[in-house]
Amino acid sequence: MLVAADAETSAWSGAARRWVLYDGRSLPGPLKLQSGAAALALPGPEPEAAAGALAALAGLDLETLDAALERRLRAEPSESAAARIQAARRAFASAAQQAGSARLSLASSGRRLPLLCGPEALGLGALAAGCTCFFAPEPGRGRGAAAWLLGLAARGGLSSCPASDENAALGAAAGAAAAGARALADLTAGSLAAAAEMLRCCAESGLPVVVL
């Protein structure tokens, strides 16, 4: 299964053995598929659209999808969350129509497994790597991977420390690393050039700082 929302990921469509989900409004060109694989157009590029299509292919119902998205988007403004849920519903209906009777064959594992987006998977890797303190700019702490990590902070043994901006977050992380901690800094909304310069300084000083 491959979710291909842009030209770069669509180039990997030949690696998918069953399904390729792509943004139907901006298909970069014909997809090269393995025999037995099928392409399914999404009505938009939102991650929620991919979730809606996957839910339809897995044989879930709309109530289950809505409940899962409402839990996930509870920190989002109500208008934004409603728009994302609508995107998932449109993709759910579109995928069910396109796929017909074809569905994913999912065996029960007997336990619940998380479905993570890229930054969240990186954050989980940071916890597994032993990061003990998390520095994030105050404006970004309520959204995205930062909000998800903060929700896991108590269980993951992660101390949460607010910062005024991305540079302050990285500087504080460097200081914590110098004091012997393994620090994580959230730079997802900052200046790439400034972050690269600070990371270069950390590398030259031998300070192990993890960035998100």
Coordinates of N, CA and C in Angstrom, one line a residue:
M1 N 0.8 -1.2 0.0 CA 0.0 0.0 0.0 C 0.9 1.2 0.0
L2 N 0.6 2.2 -0.9 CA 1.4 3.4 -1.0 C 0.4 4.6 -1.1
V3 N 0.6 5.6 -0.2 CA -0.2 6.8 -0.3 C 0.7 7.8 -1.0
A4 N 0.4 8.2 -2.2 CA 1.2 9.0 -3.0 C 0.5 10.4 -3.3
A5 N 0.9 11.4 -2.6 CA 0.2 12.7 -2.7 C 1.0 13.7 -3.6
D6 N 2.2 13.3 -4.1 CA 2.9 14.2 -4.9 C 3.7 13.4 -6.0
A7 N 4.4 14.1 -6.8 CA 5.1 13.4 -7.9 C 6.3 12.6 -7.4
E8 N 6.9 13.0 -6.3 CA 8.0 12.3 -5.7 C 7.6 10.9 -5.2
T9 N 6.5 10.9 -4.4 CA 6.1 9.6 -3.9 C 5.4 8.7 -5.0
S10 N 4.8 9.4 -6.0 CA 4.2 8.6 -7.0 C 5.2 7.8 -7.8
A11 N 6.5 8.3 -7.8 CA 7.5 7.6 -8.6 C 7.8 6.2 -7.9
W12 N 7.3 6.0 -6.7 CA 7.6 4.8 -6.0 C 6.3 3.8 -6.1
S13 N 5.4 4.2 -7.0 CA 4.2 3.4 -7.1 C 4.4 1.9 -7.5
G14 N 5.5 1.7 -8.2 CA 5.8 0.3 -8.6 C 6.1 -0.6 -7.5
A15 N 6.4 0.0 -6.3 CA 6.7 -0.8 -5.1 C 5.5 -1.3 -4.4
A16 N 4.3 -0.8 -4.7 CA 3.1 -1.2 -4.0 C 2.6 -2.5 -4.6
R17 N 2.2 -3.4 -3.7 CA 1.8 -4.7 -4.1 C 0.2 -4.8 -4.2
R18 N -0.5 -3.9 -3.6 CA -1.9 -4.0 -3.6 C -2.6 -2.7 -4.1
W19 N -2.4 -1.6 -3.4 CA -3.1 -0.4 -3.7 C -2.1 0.8 -3.8
V20 N -2.4 1.8 -4.6 CA -1.7 3.1 -4.6 C -2.8 4.1 -4.5
L21 N -2.8 4.9 -3.4 CA -3.7 6.0 -3.2 C -3.0 7.3 -3.7
Y22 N -3.6 8.1 -4.5 CA -3.0 9.3 -5.0 C -4.0 10.5 -5.1
D23 N -3.5 11.7 -5.1 CA -4.3 12.9 -5.3 C -4.9 12.9 -6.7
G24 N -6.1 12.7 -6.8 CA -6.7 12.6 -8.1 C -6.8 13.9 -8.9
R25 N -6.6 15.0 -8.1 CA -6.7 16.4 -8.8 C -5.4 16.8 -9.4
S26 N -4.3 16.1 -9.1 CA -3.0 16.5 -9.6 C -2.1 15.3 -9.9
L27 N -2.6 14.4 -10.6 CA -1.8 13.2 -10.9 C -0.6 13.6 -11.8
P28 N 0.6 13.3 -11.3 CA 1.8 13.7 -12.1 C 2.0 13.0 -13.4
G29 N 1.3 11.9 -13.6 CA 1.5 11.2 -14.9 C 1.0 9.7 -14.6
P30 N 1.1 8.9 -15.6 CA 0.6 7.5 -15.5 C 1.5 6.8 -14.4
L31 N 0.8 6.1 -13.5 CA 1.5 5.3 -12.5 C 1.9 4.0 -13.0
K32 N 3.1 3.6 -12.6 CA 3.6 2.3 -12.9 C 3.4 1.3 -11.8
L33 N 2.5 0.3 -12.0 CA 2.1 -0.5 -10.9 C 2.5 -1.9 -11.1
Q34 N 2.7 -2.6 -10.0 CA 3.0 -4.1 -10.1 C 1.7 -4.8 -10.6
S35 N 1.9 -5.9 -11.2 CA 0.7 -6.7 -11.5 C -0.1 -7.1 -10.3
G36 N -1.4 -6.9 -10.3 CA -2.2 -7.1 -9.1 C -2.4 -5.9 -8.2
A37 N -1.7 -4.8 -8.5 CA -1.9 -3.6 -7.7 C -2.9 -2.8 -8.5
A38 N -3.6 -1.9 -7.7 CA -4.6 -1.1 -8.3 C -4.4 0.4 -7.8
A39 N -4.8 1.3 -8.6 CA -4.7 2.8 -8.3 C -6.1 3.3 -7.9
L40 N -6.1 4.1 -6.8 CA -7.3 4.7 -6.4 C -7.1 6.2 -6.1
A41 N -7.9 7.0 -6.8 CA -7.8 8.4 -6.8 C -8.5 9.0 -5.5
L42 N -7.7 9.8 -4.8 CA -8.3 10.5 -3.6 C -8.9 11.9 -4.1
P43 N -9.9 12.4 -3.4 CA -10.4 13.7 -3.8 C -9.6 14.9 -3.4
G44 N -8.5 14.6 -2.6 CA -7.6 15.7 -2.2 C -6.4 15.2 -1.6
P45 N -5.4 16.0 -1.3 CA -4.1 15.5 -0.7 C -4.1 15.4 0.8
E46 N -5.1 15.8 1.5 CA -5.1 15.8 3.0 C -4.8 14.4 3.5
P47 N -4.0 14.3 4.6 CA -3.8 13.0 5.3 C -5.2 12.4 5.7
E48 N -6.1 13.2 6.0 CA -7.5 12.7 6.4 C -8.1 12.0 5.2
A49 N -7.9 12.5 4.0 CA -8.4 11.8 2.8 C -7.9 10.4 2.7
A50 N -6.6 10.3 2.9 CA -6.0 8.9 2.9 C -6.6 8.1 4.0
A51 N -6.8 8.6 5.2 CA -7.4 7.8 6.2 C -8.8 7.4 5.9
G52 N -9.5 8.3 5.3 CA -10.9 7.9 4.9 C -10.9 6.8 3.9
A53 N -10.0 6.9 2.9 CA -9.9 5.8 1.8 C -9.5 4.5 2.5
L54 N -8.5 4.5 3.3 CA -8.1 3.3 4.0 C -9.2 2.7 4.8
A55 N -10.0 3.5 5.5 CA -11.1 3.0 6.3 C -12.1 2.3 5.4
A56 N -12.4 2.9 4.2 CA -13.3 2.2 3.3 C -12.8 0.9 2.9
L57 N -11.5 0.9 2.5 CA -10.9 -0.4 2.0 C -10.8 -1.4 3.1
A58 N -10.7 -1.0 4.3 CA -10.6 -2.0 5.4 C -12.0 -2.4 5.9
G59 N -13.0 -1.9 5.3 CA -14.4 -2.3 5.7 C -14.9 -1.7 7.0
L60 N -14.3 -0.5 7.4 CA -14.8 0.2 8.6 C -16.1 1.0 8.2
D61 N -16.8 1.4 9.2 CA -18.0 2.3 8.9 C -17.6 3.7 9.2
L62 N -18.5 4.6 8.8 CA -18.3 6.1 8.9 C -18.3 6.5 10.4
E63 N -19.1 5.8 11.2 CA -19.1 6.2 12.6 C -17.7 5.9 13.3
T64 N -17.1 4.8 12.9 CA -15.8 4.5 13.5 C -14.8 5.5 13.0
L65 N -14.8 5.8 11.7 CA -13.9 6.8 11.2 C -14.1 8.2 11.8
D66 N -15.3 8.6 12.0 CA -15.6 9.9 12.6 C -15.1 10.0 14.0
A67 N -15.4 8.9 14.8 CA -14.9 8.9 16.2 C -13.4 8.9 16.3
A68 N -12.7 8.2 15.4 CA -11.2 8.2 15.5 C -10.7 9.6 15.1
L69 N -11.3 10.2 14.1 CA -10.8 11.6 13.7 C -11.1 12.6 14.8
E70 N -12.3 12.5 15.4 CA -12.6 13.5 16.4 C -11.7 13.4 17.6
R71 N -11.3 12.2 18.0 CA -10.3 12.0 19.0 C -9.0 12.6 18.6
R72 N -8.6 12.4 17.4 CA -7.3 12.8 16.9 C -7.2 14.4 16.8
L73 N -8.3 15.0 16.4 CA -8.4 16.4 16.1 C -8.9 17.3 17.2
R74 N -9.0 16.7 18.4 CA -9.7 17.5 19.4 C -9.0 18.8 19.8
A75 N -7.7 18.8 19.5 CA -6.9 20.1 19.8 C -7.0 21.1 18.7
E76 N -7.6 20.7 17.5 CA -7.7 21.6 16.4 C -8.9 22.6 16.6
P77 N -8.8 23.8 16.0 CA -10.0 24.6 16.0 C -11.2 23.9 15.3
S78 N -12.4 24.2 15.8 CA -13.6 23.4 15.4 C -13.8 23.5 13.9
E79 N -13.6 24.6 13.2 CA -13.8 24.7 11.8 C -12.8 23.9 11.0
S80 N -11.5 23.9 11.5 CA -10.5 23.1 10.8 C -10.7 21.6 11.0
A81 N -11.1 21.2 12.2 CA -11.4 19.8 12.4 C -12.6 19.4 11.6
A82 N -13.7 20.2 11.5 CA -14.8 19.8 10.6 C -14.4 19.7 9.2
A83 N -13.6 20.6 8.7 CA -13.1 20.5 7.3 C -12.3 19.2 7.0
R84 N -11.5 18.8 8.0 CA -10.7 17.6 7.8 C -11.6 16.3 7.9
I85 N -12.6 16.4 8.7 CA -13.5 15.2 8.8 C -14.3 15.1 7.5
Q86 N -14.7 16.2 7.0 CA -15.4 16.2 5.7 C -14.5 15.6 4.6
A87 N -13.2 16.0 4.6 CA -12.3 15.5 3.6 C -12.2 14.0 3.7
A88 N -12.2 13.5 4.9 CA -12.1 12.0 5.1 C -13.4 11.3 4.7
R89 N -14.5 12.0 4.9 CA -15.8 11.4 4.5 C -15.9 11.3 3.0
R90 N -15.5 12.4 2.3 CA -15.5 12.4 0.8 C -14.6 11.3 0.3
A91 N -13.4 11.1 0.8 CA -12.5 10.1 0.4 C -13.1 8.7 0.7
F92 N -13.8 8.5 1.8 CA -14.4 7.3 2.2 C -15.4 6.9 1.1
A93 N -16.3 7.8 0.8 CA -17.3 7.5 -0.2 C -16.7 7.2 -1.6
S94 N -15.7 8.0 -2.0 CA -15.0 7.8 -3.3 C -14.3 6.5 -3.4
A95 N -13.6 6.1 -2.3 CA -12.9 4.9 -2.3 C -13.8 3.7 -2.4
A96 N -14.9 3.7 -1.6 CA -15.9 2.6 -1.6 C -16.5 2.4 -3.0
Q97 N -16.7 3.6 -3.7 CA -17.3 3.5 -5.0 C -16.3 2.9 -6.0
Q98 N -15.0 3.4 -6.0 CA -14.0 2.9 -6.9 C -13.6 1.5 -6.7
A99 N -13.5 1.1 -5.4 CA -13.0 -0.2 -5.1 C -14.0 -1.3 -5.3
G100 N -15.3 -1.0 -5.3 CA -16.3 -2.1 -5.5 C -16.2 -3.1 -4.4
S101 N -16.1 -4.3 -4.8 CA -16.0 -5.4 -3.8 C -14.6 -5.7 -3.3
A102 N -13.6 -5.1 -3.9 CA -12.2 -5.3 -3.5 C -12.0 -4.6 -2.2
R103 N -11.4 -5.3 -1.3 CA -11.1 -4.8 0.1 C -9.8 -5.3 0.5
L104 N -9.2 -4.6 1.6 CA -8.0 -5.1 2.2 C -8.4 -6.3 3.1
S105 N -7.5 -7.3 3.1 CA -7.7 -8.4 4.0 C -6.9 -8.2 5.3
L106 N -7.5 -7.8 6.3 CA -6.8 -7.5 7.6 C -7.2 -8.5 8.6
A107 N -6.1 -9.2 9.1 CA -6.3 -10.2 10.2 C -6.1 -9.4 11.5
S108 N -6.9 -9.8 12.5 CA -6.9 -9.2 13.8 C -5.6 -9.6 14.5
S109 N -4.9 -8.6 15.1 CA -3.6 -8.9 15.8 C -3.8 -9.2 17.2
G110 N -5.1 -8.9 17.7 CA -5.4 -9.1 19.1 C -5.0 -8.0 20.0
R111 N -4.4 -6.9 19.4 CA -4.0 -5.7 20.1 C -4.1 -4.5 19.2
R112 N -4.3 -3.3 19.8 CA -4.4 -2.1 19.0 C -3.0 -1.6 18.6
L113 N -2.9 -1.1 17.4 CA -1.6 -0.6 17.0 C -1.8 0.9 16.5
P114 N -0.9 1.8 16.8 CA -1.0 3.2 16.4 C -0.8 3.4 14.9
L115 N -1.6 4.4 14.4 CA -1.4 4.8 13.0 C -0.7 6.2 13.1
L116 N 0.5 6.3 12.6 CA 1.3 7.5 12.8 C 1.6 8.2 11.5
C117 N 1.6 9.5 11.5 CA 2.2 10.3 10.4 C 3.7 10.4 10.6
G118 N 4.4 11.0 9.6 CA 5.8 11.0 9.6 C 6.4 11.7 10.8
P119 N 6.0 12.9 11.2 CA 6.6 13.6 12.4 C 6.3 12.8 13.6
E120 N 5.2 12.2 13.8 CA 4.8 11.5 15.0 C 5.7 10.2 15.1
A121 N 6.0 9.6 14.0 CA 6.9 8.4 14.0 C 8.3 8.8 14.4
L122 N 8.7 10.0 13.9 CA 10.0 10.5 14.3 C 10.0 10.8 15.8
G123 N 8.9 11.4 16.3 CA 8.8 11.7 17.8 C 8.9 10.4 18.6
L124 N 8.2 9.4 18.1 CA 8.2 8.1 18.8 C 9.6 7.5 18.8
G125 N 10.3 7.7 17.7 CA 11.7 7.2 17.6 C 12.6 8.0 18.6
A126 N 12.3 9.3 18.8 CA 13.1 10.1 19.8 C 12.9 9.5 21.2
L127 N 11.6 9.2 21.5 CA 11.4 8.6 22.8 C 12.1 7.3 23.0
A128 N 12.0 6.4 21.9 CA 12.7 5.2 22.0 C 14.2 5.3 22.1
A129 N 14.8 6.4 21.6 CA 16.2 6.7 21.6 C 16.6 7.2 23.0
G130 N 15.7 7.5 23.9 CA 16.1 7.9 25.2 C 16.1 9.4 25.5
C131 N 15.4 10.2 24.6 CA 15.3 11.6 24.8 C 14.6 11.9 26.1
T132 N 15.1 12.8 27.0 CA 14.5 13.0 28.3 C 13.9 14.4 28.4
C133 N 14.2 15.4 27.5 CA 13.6 16.7 27.6 C 13.3 17.2 26.2
F134 N 12.2 17.9 26.2 CA 11.6 18.4 24.9 C 11.4 19.9 24.9
F135 N 12.1 20.6 24.0 CA 12.0 22.0 23.9 C 11.2 22.4 22.7
A136 N 10.1 23.1 22.9 CA 9.2 23.5 21.7 C 8.8 24.9 21.9
P137 N 8.7 25.7 20.8 CA 8.3 27.0 20.8 C 6.8 27.1 21.3
E138 N 6.5 28.0 22.1 CA 5.2 28.1 22.7 C 4.1 28.2 21.7
P139 N 4.2 29.0 20.6 CA 3.1 29.0 19.6 C 2.8 27.7 18.9
G140 N 3.8 26.8 18.9 CA 3.6 25.5 18.1 C 3.2 24.3 19.0
R141 N 3.1 24.6 20.3 CA 3.0 23.4 21.2 C 1.6 22.8 21.2
G142 N 0.6 23.5 20.6 CA -0.7 22.9 20.6 C -1.1 22.3 19.3
R143 N -0.1 22.0 18.4 CA -0.5 21.4 17.1 C 0.6 20.4 16.7
G144 N 0.1 19.6 15.7 CA 1.1 18.7 15.1 C 1.8 17.7 16.0
A145 N 3.0 17.4 15.6 CA 3.8 16.4 16.3 C 4.1 16.8 17.7
A146 N 4.3 18.2 17.9 CA 4.6 18.7 19.2 C 3.5 18.4 20.2
A147 N 2.2 18.6 19.8 CA 1.1 18.4 20.7 C 1.0 16.9 21.0
W148 N 1.2 16.0 19.9 CA 1.2 14.6 20.1 C 2.2 14.1 21.1
L149 N 3.5 14.7 21.0 CA 4.5 14.3 21.9 C 4.2 14.8 23.3
L150 N 3.7 16.0 23.5 CA 3.4 16.5 24.8 C 2.3 15.6 25.5
G151 N 1.4 15.0 24.7 CA 0.4 14.1 25.3 C 1.1 12.8 25.8
L152 N 2.2 12.5 25.3 CA 2.9 11.3 25.7 C 4.0 11.6 26.7
A153 N 4.2 12.8 27.0 CA 5.4 13.2 27.8 C 5.5 12.5 29.2
A154 N 4.3 12.4 29.9 CA 4.4 11.8 31.2 C 4.7 10.3 31.1
R155 N 4.0 9.6 30.2 CA 4.3 8.2 30.1 C 5.6 7.9 29.5
G156 N 6.2 8.8 28.7 CA 7.5 8.5 28.0 C 8.7 9.0 28.8
G157 N 8.4 9.6 30.0 CA 9.5 10.1 30.8 C 10.2 11.4 30.2
L158 N 9.4 12.2 29.5 CA 9.9 13.3 28.7 C 9.5 14.6 29.5
S159 N 10.5 15.4 29.8 CA 10.2 16.7 30.5 C 10.0 17.7 29.4
S160 N 8.9 18.5 29.5 CA 8.5 19.5 28.5 C 8.9 20.9 28.9
C161 N 9.6 21.6 28.0 CA 10.1 22.9 28.3 C 9.7 23.9 27.2
P162 N 8.9 24.9 27.5 CA 8.5 25.9 26.5 C 9.7 26.8 26.1
A163 N 9.7 27.3 24.9 CA 10.7 28.2 24.4 C 10.1 29.3 23.7
S164 N 10.7 30.5 23.5 CA 10.1 31.6 22.9 C 10.0 31.4 21.4
D165 N 11.0 30.8 20.8 CA 11.0 30.5 19.3 C 11.9 29.3 19.0
E166 N 12.0 28.9 17.7 CA 12.8 27.7 17.4 C 14.2 27.8 17.7
N167 N 14.8 29.0 17.5 CA 16.2 29.2 17.9 C 16.5 29.0 19.4
A168 N 15.5 29.6 20.2 CA 15.6 29.4 21.6 C 15.5 27.9 22.0
A169 N 14.6 27.2 21.3 CA 14.4 25.8 21.6 C 15.7 25.0 21.3
L170 N 16.3 25.3 20.2 CA 17.5 24.6 19.9 C 18.7 25.0 20.8
G171 N 18.8 26.2 21.1 CA 19.8 26.7 22.1 C 19.6 26.0 23.4
A172 N 18.4 26.0 23.9 CA 18.1 25.3 25.2 C 18.5 23.8 25.1
A173 N 18.1 23.2 24.0 CA 18.4 21.8 23.8 C 19.9 21.5 23.9
A174 N 20.7 22.5 23.2 CA 22.1 22.3 23.2 C 22.7 22.5 24.7
G175 N 22.1 23.4 25.4 CA 22.5 23.6 26.8 C 22.2 22.3 27.6
A176 N 21.0 21.7 27.4 CA 20.7 20.5 28.1 C 21.6 19.4 27.8
A177 N 22.0 19.3 26.5 CA 22.9 18.3 26.1 C 24.3 18.4 26.7
A178 N 24.7 19.7 26.8 CA 26.0 19.9 27.5 C 26.0 19.5 29.0
A179 N 24.8 19.6 29.6 CA 24.6 19.2 31.0 C 24.4 17.7 31.1
G180 N 24.4 16.9 30.0 CA 24.3 15.5 30.1 C 23.0 14.9 29.7
A181 N 22.0 15.7 29.3 CA 20.7 15.2 29.0 C 20.7 14.9 27.5
R182 N 19.8 14.0 27.1 CA 19.5 13.8 25.6 C 18.3 14.6 25.3
A183 N 18.5 15.7 24.5 CA 17.5 16.7 24.3 C 16.9 16.6 22.9
L184 N 15.6 17.0 22.9 CA 14.8 17.0 21.6 C 14.3 18.4 21.4
A185 N 14.5 19.0 20.2 CA 14.0 20.3 19.9 C 13.0 20.3 18.7
D186 N 11.9 21.0 18.8 CA 10.9 21.1 17.7 C 11.3 22.3 16.9
L187 N 11.7 22.0 15.6 CA 12.1 23.1 14.7 C 11.1 23.1 13.4
T188 N 10.0 22.5 13.5 CA 9.1 22.3 12.4 C 8.6 23.5 11.7
A189 N 8.6 24.6 12.5 CA 8.0 25.9 11.9 C 9.1 27.0 11.8
G190 N 10.4 26.6 12.0 CA 11.4 27.6 12.1 C 12.2 27.8 10.8
S191 N 13.2 28.7 10.8 CA 14.0 29.0 9.7 C 15.0 27.8 9.5
L192 N 15.0 27.3 8.3 CA 15.9 26.1 8.0 C 17.4 26.6 8.1
A193 N 17.7 27.8 7.6 CA 19.1 28.3 7.6 C 19.6 28.4 9.0
A194 N 18.8 29.0 9.9 CA 19.2 29.2 11.3 C 19.3 27.9 12.0
A195 N 18.4 27.0 11.7 CA 18.5 25.7 12.4 C 19.8 24.9 11.9
A196 N 20.1 25.0 10.6 CA 21.3 24.3 10.1 C 22.5 24.9 10.8
E197 N 22.6 26.2 11.0 CA 23.7 26.8 11.6 C 23.9 26.4 13.0
M198 N 22.8 26.3 13.7 CA 22.9 25.9 15.1 C 23.2 24.4 15.2
L199 N 22.7 23.6 14.3 CA 23.1 22.2 14.3 C 24.5 22.0 14.0
R200 N 25.1 22.8 13.1 CA 26.5 22.7 12.8 C 27.3 23.0 14.0
C201 N 26.9 24.0 14.8 CA 27.6 24.4 16.0 C 27.5 23.2 17.0
C202 N 26.4 22.6 17.1 CA 26.2 21.4 18.0 C 27.1 20.3 17.6
A203 N 27.2 20.0 16.3 CA 28.0 19.0 15.8 C 29.5 19.2 16.1
E204 N 29.9 20.5 15.9 CA 31.3 20.8 16.1 C 31.7 20.7 17.6
S205 N 30.7 21.0 18.4 CA 30.9 20.9 19.9 C 30.7 19.5 20.5
G206 N 30.3 18.6 19.6 CA 30.0 17.2 20.1 C 28.8 17.0 20.9
L207 N 27.8 17.9 20.8 CA 26.6 17.9 21.6 C 25.5 17.1 20.9
P208 N 25.0 16.0 21.5 CA 24.0 15.2 20.8 C 22.6 15.8 21.0
V209 N 22.1 16.5 20.0 CA 20.8 17.1 20.0 C 19.9 16.5 18.9
V210 N 18.7 16.1 19.3 CA 17.8 15.5 18.3 C 16.8 16.6 17.9
V211 N 16.5 16.7 16.6 CA 15.6 17.7 16.2 C 14.4 17.1 15.5
L212 N 13.2 17.7 15.6 CA 12.0 17.2 15.0 C 11.6 18.2 13.9

